[in-house]
PDB file of C-alpha atoms and ligand atoms in Angstrom:
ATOM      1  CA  UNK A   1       0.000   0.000   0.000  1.00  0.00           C
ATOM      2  CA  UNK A   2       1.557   3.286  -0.843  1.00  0.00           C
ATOM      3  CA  UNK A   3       1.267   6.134   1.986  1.00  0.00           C
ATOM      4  CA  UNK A   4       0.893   5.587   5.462  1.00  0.00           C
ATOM      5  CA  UNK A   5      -0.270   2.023   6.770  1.00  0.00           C
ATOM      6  CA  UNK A   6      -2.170   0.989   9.950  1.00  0.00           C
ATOM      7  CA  UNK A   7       1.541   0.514  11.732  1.00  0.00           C
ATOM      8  CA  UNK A   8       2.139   4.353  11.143  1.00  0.00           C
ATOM      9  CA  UNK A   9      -1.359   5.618  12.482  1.00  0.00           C
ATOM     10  CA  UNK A  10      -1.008   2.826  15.209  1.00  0.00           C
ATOM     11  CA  UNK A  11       2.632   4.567  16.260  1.00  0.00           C
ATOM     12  CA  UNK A  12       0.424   7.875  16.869  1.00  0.00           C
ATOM     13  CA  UNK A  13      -1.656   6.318  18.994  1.00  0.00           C
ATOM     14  CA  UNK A  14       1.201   4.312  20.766  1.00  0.00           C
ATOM     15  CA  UNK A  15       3.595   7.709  21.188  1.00  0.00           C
ATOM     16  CA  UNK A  16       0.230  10.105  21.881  1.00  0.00           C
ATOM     17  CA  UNK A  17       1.265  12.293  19.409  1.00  0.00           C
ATOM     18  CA  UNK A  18      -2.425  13.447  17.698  1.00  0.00           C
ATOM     19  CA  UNK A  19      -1.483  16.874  16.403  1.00  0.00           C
ATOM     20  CA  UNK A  20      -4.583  16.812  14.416  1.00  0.00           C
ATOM     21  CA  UNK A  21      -6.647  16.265  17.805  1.00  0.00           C
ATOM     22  CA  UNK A  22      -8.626  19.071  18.653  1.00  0.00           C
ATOM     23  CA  UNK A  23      -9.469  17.546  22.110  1.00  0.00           C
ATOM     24  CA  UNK A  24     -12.908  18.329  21.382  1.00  0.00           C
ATOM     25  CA  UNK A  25     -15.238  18.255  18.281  1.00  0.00           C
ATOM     26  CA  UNK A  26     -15.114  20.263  15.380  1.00  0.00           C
ATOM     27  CA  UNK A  27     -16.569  23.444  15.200  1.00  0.00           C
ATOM     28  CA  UNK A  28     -17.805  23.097  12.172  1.00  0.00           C
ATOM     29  CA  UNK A  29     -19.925  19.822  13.133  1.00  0.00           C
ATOM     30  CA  UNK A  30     -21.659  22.255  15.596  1.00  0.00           C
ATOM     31  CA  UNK A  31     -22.687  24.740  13.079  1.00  0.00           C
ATOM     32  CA  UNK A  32     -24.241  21.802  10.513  1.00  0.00           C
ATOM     33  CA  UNK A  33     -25.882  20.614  13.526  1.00  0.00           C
ATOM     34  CA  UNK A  34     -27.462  23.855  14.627  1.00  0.00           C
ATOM     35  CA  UNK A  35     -28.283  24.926  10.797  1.00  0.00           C
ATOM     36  CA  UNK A  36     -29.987  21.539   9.988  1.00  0.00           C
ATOM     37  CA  UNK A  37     -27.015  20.825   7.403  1.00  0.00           C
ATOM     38  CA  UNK A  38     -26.911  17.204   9.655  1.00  0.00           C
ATOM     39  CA  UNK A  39     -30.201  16.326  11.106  1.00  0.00           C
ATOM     40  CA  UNK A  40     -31.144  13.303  13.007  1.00  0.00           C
ATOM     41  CA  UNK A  41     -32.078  10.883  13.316  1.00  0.00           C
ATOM     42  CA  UNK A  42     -29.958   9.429  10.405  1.00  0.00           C
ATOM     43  CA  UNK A  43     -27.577   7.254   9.493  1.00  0.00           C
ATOM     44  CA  UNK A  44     -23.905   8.848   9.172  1.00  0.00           C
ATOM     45  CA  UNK A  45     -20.342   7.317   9.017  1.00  0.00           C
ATOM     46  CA  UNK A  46     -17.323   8.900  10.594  1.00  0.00           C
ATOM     47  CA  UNK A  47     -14.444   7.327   8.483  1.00  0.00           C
ATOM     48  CA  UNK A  48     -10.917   7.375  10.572  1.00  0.00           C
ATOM     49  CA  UNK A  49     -12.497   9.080  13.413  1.00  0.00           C
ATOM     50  CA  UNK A  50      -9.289   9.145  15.683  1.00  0.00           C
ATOM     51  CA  UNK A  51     -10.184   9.109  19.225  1.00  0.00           C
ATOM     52  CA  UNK A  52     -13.806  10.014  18.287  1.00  0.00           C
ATOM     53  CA  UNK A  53     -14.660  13.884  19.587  1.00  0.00           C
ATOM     54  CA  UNK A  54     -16.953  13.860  16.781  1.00  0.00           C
ATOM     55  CA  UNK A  55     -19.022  10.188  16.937  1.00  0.00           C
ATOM     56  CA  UNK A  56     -19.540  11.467  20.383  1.00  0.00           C
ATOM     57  CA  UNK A  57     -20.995  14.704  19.087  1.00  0.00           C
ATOM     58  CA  UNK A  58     -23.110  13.207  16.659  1.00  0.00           C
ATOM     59  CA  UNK A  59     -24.675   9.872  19.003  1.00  0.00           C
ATOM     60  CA  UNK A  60     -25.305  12.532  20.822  1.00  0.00           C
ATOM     61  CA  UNK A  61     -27.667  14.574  18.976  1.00  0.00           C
ATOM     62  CA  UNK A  62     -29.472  11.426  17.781  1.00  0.00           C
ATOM     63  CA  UNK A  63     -27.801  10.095  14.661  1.00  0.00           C
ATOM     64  CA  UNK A  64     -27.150   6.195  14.264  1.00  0.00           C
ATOM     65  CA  UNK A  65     -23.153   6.230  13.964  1.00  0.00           C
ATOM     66  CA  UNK A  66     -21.437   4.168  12.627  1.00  0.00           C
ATOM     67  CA  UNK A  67     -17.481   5.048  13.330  1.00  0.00           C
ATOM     68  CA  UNK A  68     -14.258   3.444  11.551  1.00  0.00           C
ATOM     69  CA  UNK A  69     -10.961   3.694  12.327  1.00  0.00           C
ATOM     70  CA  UNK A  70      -7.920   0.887  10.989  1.00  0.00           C
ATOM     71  CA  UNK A  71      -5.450   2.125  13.989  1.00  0.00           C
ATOM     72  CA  UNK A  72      -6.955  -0.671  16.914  1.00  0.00           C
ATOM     73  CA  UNK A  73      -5.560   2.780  18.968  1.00  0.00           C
ATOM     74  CA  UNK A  74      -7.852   5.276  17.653  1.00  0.00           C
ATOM     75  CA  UNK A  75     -11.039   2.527  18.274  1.00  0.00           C
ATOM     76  CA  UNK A  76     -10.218   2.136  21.677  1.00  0.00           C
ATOM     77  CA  UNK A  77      -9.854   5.507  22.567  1.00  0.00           C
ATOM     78  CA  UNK A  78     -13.352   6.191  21.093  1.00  0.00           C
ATOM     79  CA  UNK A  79     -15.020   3.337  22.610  1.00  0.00           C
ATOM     80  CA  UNK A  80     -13.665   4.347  25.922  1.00  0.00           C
ATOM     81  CA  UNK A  81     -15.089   7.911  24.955  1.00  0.00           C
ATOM     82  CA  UNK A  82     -18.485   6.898  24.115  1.00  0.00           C
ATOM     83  CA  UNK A  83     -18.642   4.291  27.349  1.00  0.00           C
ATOM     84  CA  UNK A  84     -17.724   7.094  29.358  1.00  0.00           C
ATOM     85  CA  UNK A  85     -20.740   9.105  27.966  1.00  0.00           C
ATOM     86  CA  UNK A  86     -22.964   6.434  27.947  1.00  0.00           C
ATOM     87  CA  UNK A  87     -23.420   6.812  24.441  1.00  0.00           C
ATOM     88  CA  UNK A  88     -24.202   3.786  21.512  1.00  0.00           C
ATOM     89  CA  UNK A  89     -22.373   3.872  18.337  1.00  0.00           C
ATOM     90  CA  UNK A  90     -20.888   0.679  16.063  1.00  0.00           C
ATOM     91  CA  UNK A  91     -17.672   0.981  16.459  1.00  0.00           C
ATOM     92  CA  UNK A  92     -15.295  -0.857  13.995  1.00  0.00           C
ATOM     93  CA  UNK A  93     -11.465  -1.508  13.350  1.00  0.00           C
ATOM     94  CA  UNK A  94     -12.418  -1.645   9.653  1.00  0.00           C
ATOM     95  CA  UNK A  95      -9.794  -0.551   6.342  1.00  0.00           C
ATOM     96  CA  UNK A  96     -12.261   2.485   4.973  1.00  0.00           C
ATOM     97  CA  UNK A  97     -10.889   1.436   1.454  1.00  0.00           C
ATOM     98  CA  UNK A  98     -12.525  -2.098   2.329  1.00  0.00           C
ATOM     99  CA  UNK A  99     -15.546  -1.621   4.712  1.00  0.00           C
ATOM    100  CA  UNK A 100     -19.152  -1.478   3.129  1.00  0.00           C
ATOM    101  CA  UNK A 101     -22.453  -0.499   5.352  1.00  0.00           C
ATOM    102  CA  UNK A 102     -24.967  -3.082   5.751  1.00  0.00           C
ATOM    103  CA  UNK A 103     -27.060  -1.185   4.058  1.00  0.00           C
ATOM    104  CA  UNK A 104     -27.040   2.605   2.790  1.00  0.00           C
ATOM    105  CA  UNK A 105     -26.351   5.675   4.493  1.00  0.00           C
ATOM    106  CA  UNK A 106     -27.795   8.885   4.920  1.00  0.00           C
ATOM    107  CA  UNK A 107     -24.511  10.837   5.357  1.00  0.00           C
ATOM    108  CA  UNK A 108     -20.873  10.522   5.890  1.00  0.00           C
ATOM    109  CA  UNK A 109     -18.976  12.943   8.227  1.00  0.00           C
ATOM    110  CA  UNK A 110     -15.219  13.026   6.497  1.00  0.00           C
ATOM    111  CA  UNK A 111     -12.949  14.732   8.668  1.00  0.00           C
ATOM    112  CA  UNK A 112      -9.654  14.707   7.167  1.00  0.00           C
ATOM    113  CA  UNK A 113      -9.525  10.844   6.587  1.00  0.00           C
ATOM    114  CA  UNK A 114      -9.000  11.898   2.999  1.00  0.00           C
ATOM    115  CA  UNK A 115      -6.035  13.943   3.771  1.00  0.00           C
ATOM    116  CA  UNK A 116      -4.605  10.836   5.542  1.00  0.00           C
ATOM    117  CA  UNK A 117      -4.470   8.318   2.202  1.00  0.00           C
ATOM    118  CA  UNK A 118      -1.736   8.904  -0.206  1.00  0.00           C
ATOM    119  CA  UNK A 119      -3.214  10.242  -3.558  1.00  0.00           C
ATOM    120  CA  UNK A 120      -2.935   7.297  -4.769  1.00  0.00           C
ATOM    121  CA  UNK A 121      -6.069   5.799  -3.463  1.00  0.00           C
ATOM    122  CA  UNK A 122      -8.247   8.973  -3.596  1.00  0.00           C
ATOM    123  CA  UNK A 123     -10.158   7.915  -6.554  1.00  0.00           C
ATOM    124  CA  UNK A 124     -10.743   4.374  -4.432  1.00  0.00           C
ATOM    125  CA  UNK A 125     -11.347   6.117  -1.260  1.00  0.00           C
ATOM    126  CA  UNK A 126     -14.103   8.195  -3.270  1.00  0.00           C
ATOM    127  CA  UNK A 127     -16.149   5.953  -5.169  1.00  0.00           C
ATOM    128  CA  UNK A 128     -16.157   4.170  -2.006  1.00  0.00           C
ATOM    129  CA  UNK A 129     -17.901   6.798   0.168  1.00  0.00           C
ATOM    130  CA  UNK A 130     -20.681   7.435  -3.021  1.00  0.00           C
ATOM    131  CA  UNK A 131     -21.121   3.492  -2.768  1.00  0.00           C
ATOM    132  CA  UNK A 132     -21.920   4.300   1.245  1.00  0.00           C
ATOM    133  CA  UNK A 133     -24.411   6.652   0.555  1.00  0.00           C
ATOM    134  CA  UNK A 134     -27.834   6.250  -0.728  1.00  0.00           C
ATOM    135  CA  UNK A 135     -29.312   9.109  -3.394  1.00  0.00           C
ATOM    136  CA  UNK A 136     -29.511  12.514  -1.643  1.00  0.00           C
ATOM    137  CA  UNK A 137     -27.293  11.631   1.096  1.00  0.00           C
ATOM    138  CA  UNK A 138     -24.744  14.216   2.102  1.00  0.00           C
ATOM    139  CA  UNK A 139     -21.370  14.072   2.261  1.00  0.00           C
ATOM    140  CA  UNK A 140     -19.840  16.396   4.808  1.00  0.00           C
ATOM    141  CA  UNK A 141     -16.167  17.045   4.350  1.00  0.00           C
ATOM    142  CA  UNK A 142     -12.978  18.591   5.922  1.00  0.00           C
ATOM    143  CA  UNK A 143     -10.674  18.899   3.698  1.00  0.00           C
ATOM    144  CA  UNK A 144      -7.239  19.978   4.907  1.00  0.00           C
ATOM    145  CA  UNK A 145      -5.373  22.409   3.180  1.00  0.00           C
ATOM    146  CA  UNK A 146      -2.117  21.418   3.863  1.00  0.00           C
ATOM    147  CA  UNK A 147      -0.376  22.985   0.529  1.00  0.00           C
ATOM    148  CA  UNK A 148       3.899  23.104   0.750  1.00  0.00           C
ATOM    149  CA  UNK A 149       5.864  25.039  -1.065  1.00  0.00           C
ATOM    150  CA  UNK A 150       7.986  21.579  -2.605  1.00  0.00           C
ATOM    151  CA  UNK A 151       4.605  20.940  -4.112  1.00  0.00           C
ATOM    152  CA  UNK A 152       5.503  23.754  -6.673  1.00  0.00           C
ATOM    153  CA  UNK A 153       8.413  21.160  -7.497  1.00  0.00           C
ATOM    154  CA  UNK A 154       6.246  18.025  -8.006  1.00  0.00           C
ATOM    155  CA  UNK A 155       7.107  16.671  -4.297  1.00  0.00           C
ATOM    156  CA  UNK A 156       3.423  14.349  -2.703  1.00  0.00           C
ATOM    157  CA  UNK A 157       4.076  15.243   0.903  1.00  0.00           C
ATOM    158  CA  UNK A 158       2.155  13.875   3.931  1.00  0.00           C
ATOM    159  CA  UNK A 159       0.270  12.982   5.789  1.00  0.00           C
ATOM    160  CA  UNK A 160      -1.935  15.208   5.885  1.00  0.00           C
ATOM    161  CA  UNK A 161      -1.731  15.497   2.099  1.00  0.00           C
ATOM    162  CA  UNK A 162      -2.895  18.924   0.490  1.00  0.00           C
ATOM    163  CA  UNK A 163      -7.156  18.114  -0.580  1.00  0.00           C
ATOM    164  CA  UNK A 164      -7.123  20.875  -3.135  1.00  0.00           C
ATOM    165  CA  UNK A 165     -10.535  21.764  -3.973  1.00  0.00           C
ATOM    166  CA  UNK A 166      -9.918  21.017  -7.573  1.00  0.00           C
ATOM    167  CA  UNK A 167      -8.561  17.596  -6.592  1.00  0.00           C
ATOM    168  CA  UNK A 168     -12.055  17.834  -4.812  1.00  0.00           C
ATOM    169  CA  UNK A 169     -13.733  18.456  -7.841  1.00  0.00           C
ATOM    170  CA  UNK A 170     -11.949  16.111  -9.994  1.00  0.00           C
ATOM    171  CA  UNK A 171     -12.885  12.901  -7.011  1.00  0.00           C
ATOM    172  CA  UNK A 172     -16.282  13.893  -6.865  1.00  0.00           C
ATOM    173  CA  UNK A 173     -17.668  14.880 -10.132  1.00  0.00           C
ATOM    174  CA  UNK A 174     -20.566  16.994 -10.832  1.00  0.00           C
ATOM    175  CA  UNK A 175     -21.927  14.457 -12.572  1.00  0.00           C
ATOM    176  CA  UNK A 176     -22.436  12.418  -9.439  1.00  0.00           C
ATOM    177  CA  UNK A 177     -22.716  15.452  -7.426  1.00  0.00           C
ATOM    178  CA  UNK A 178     -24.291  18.295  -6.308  1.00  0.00           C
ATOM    179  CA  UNK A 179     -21.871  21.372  -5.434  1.00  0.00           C
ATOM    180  CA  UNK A 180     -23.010  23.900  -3.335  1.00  0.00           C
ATOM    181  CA  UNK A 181     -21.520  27.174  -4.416  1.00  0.00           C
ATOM    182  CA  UNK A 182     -18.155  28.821  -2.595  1.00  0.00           C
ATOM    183  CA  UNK A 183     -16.844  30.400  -0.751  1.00  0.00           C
ATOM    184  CA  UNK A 184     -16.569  27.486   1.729  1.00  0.00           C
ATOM    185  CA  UNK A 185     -15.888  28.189   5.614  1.00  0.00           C
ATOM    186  CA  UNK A 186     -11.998  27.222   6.165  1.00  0.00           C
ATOM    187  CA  UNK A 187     -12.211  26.160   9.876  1.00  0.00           C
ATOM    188  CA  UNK A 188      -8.610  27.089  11.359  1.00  0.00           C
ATOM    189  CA  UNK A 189      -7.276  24.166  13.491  1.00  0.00           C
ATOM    190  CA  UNK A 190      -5.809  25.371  16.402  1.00  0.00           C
ATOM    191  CA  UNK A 191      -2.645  23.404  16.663  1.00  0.00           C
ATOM    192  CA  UNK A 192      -1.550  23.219  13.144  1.00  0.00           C
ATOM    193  CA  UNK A 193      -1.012  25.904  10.101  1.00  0.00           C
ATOM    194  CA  UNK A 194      -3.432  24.681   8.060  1.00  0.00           C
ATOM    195  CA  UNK A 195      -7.121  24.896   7.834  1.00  0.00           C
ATOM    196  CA  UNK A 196     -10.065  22.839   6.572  1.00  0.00           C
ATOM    197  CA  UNK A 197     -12.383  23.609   3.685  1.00  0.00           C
ATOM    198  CA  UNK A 198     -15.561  22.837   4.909  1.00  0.00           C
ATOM    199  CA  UNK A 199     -18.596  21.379   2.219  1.00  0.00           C
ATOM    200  CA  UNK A 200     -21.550  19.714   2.196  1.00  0.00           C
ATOM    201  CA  UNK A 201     -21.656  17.663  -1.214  1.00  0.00           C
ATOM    202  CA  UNK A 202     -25.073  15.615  -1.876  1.00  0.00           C
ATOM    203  CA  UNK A 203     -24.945  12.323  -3.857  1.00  0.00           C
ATOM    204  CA  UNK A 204     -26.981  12.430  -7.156  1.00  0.00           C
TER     205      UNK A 204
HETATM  206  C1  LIG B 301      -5.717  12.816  10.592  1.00  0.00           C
HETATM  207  S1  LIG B 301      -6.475  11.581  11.572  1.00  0.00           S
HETATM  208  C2  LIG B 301      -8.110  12.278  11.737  1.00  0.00           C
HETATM  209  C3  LIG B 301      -8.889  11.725  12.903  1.00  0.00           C
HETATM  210  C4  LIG B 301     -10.233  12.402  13.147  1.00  0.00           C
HETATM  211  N1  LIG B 301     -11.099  12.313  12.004  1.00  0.00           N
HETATM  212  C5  LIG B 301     -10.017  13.843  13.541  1.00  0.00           C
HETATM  213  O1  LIG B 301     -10.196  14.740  12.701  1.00  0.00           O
HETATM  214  O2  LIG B 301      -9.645  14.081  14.702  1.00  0.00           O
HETATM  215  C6  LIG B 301      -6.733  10.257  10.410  1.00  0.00           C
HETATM  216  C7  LIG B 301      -7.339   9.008  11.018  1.00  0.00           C
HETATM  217  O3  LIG B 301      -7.666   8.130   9.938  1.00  0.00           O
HETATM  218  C8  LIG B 301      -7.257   6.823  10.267  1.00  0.00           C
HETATM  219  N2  LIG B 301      -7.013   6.120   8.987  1.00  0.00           N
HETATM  220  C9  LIG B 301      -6.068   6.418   8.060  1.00  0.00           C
HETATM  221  N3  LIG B 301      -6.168   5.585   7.010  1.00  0.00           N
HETATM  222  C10 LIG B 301      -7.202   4.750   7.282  1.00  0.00           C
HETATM  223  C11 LIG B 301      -7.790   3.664   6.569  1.00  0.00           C
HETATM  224  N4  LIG B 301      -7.342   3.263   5.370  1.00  0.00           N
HETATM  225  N5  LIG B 301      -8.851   3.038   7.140  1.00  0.00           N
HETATM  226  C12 LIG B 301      -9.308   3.412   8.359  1.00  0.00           C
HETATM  227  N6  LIG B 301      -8.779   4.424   9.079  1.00  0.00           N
HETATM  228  C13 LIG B 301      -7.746   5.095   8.537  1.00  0.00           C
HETATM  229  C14 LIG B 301      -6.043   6.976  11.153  1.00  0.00           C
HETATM  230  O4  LIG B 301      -5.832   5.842  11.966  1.00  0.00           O
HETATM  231  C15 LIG B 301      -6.414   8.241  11.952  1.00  0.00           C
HETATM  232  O5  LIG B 301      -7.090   7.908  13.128  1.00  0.00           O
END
């Protein structure tokens, strides 16, 4: 597999090094809660949902969640987060490039899982999530921007790899779906440079 593998995320998890940890959810979750954006009660996936701030958020509100992870790390600290708040969710150490729902979804909550694949399985990764999602479902996504200047030279760094919005665009087509029109919220992240472009894409 090119890119990271379940051995590097697992290392994170080992060393507690989870830059991209907000030790709380998004802010951006809240706001597509409170604007109706997300509205339960629904089924939604949280593909490589780290230590879970954000499967807590949404089995909170009322959603049926369903959260993935590969790194056996990143599912324990979420089951230990969502036993703590007496909360239900299914909760699987599942390859997102491999996992299918039992049956189809209403949304997807894609919070820099994306940014976490090397390129080359984007166009996997992405028919994948429109094979989650039944017609009209939404697919809510954090992209990060996490441009470097060697990528004027030709240099694929990451993780996080930089989700351009064209790269966006080319992934998920508007022939399969339905933009909404920009600008798009970038939601700063408080421990790293970068921020994440924040849309709500529905499957045609
Ligand atoms: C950058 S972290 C984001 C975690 C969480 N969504 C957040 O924003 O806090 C990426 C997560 O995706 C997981 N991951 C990466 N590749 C994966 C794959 N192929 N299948 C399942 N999980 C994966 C990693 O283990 C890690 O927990």
């Amino acid at each position: 597999m090119t890119g990271p593998d379940v051995a590097f995320w697992q290392q994170r998890f080992d060393d507690g090094q989870l830059p991209w940890d907000r030790g709380r959810s998004s802010p951006q979750l809240a706001v597509w809660l409170a604007d109706g954006t997300l509205s339960p009660p629904s089924r939604v996936a949280v593909p490589g949902c780290g230590s879970g701030h954000e499967v807590e958020t949404l089995a909170r509100a009322g959603f049926v969640v369903t959260a993935l992870d590969y790194a056996p790390g990143a599912v324990a600290l979420t089951r230990e987060r969502l036993a703590a708040a007496a909360l239900r969710a299914d909760i699987h150490q599942a390859d997102v490039l491999q996992w299918q729902p039992p049956q189809p979804l209403d949304a997807v909550y894609e919070q820099t899982c994306l940014c976490a694949l090397h390129p080359d399985h984007w166009t996997a990764y992405a028919a994948t999530l429109r094979s989650w999602l039944r017609p009209g479902g939404r697919l809510a996504l954090l992209a990060m921007q996490a441009r470097r200047d060697s990528a004027a030279e030709g240099q694929i760094e990451g993780p996080p790899y930089h989700v351009d919005v064209n790269a966006l665009r080319a992934l998920f087509t508007g022939t399969h779906w339905d933009w909404p029109k920009p600008p798009y919220a970038a939601v700063p992240h408080p421990s790293l440079d970068w921020a994440e472009l924040a849309l709500v894409l529905t499957r045609r």
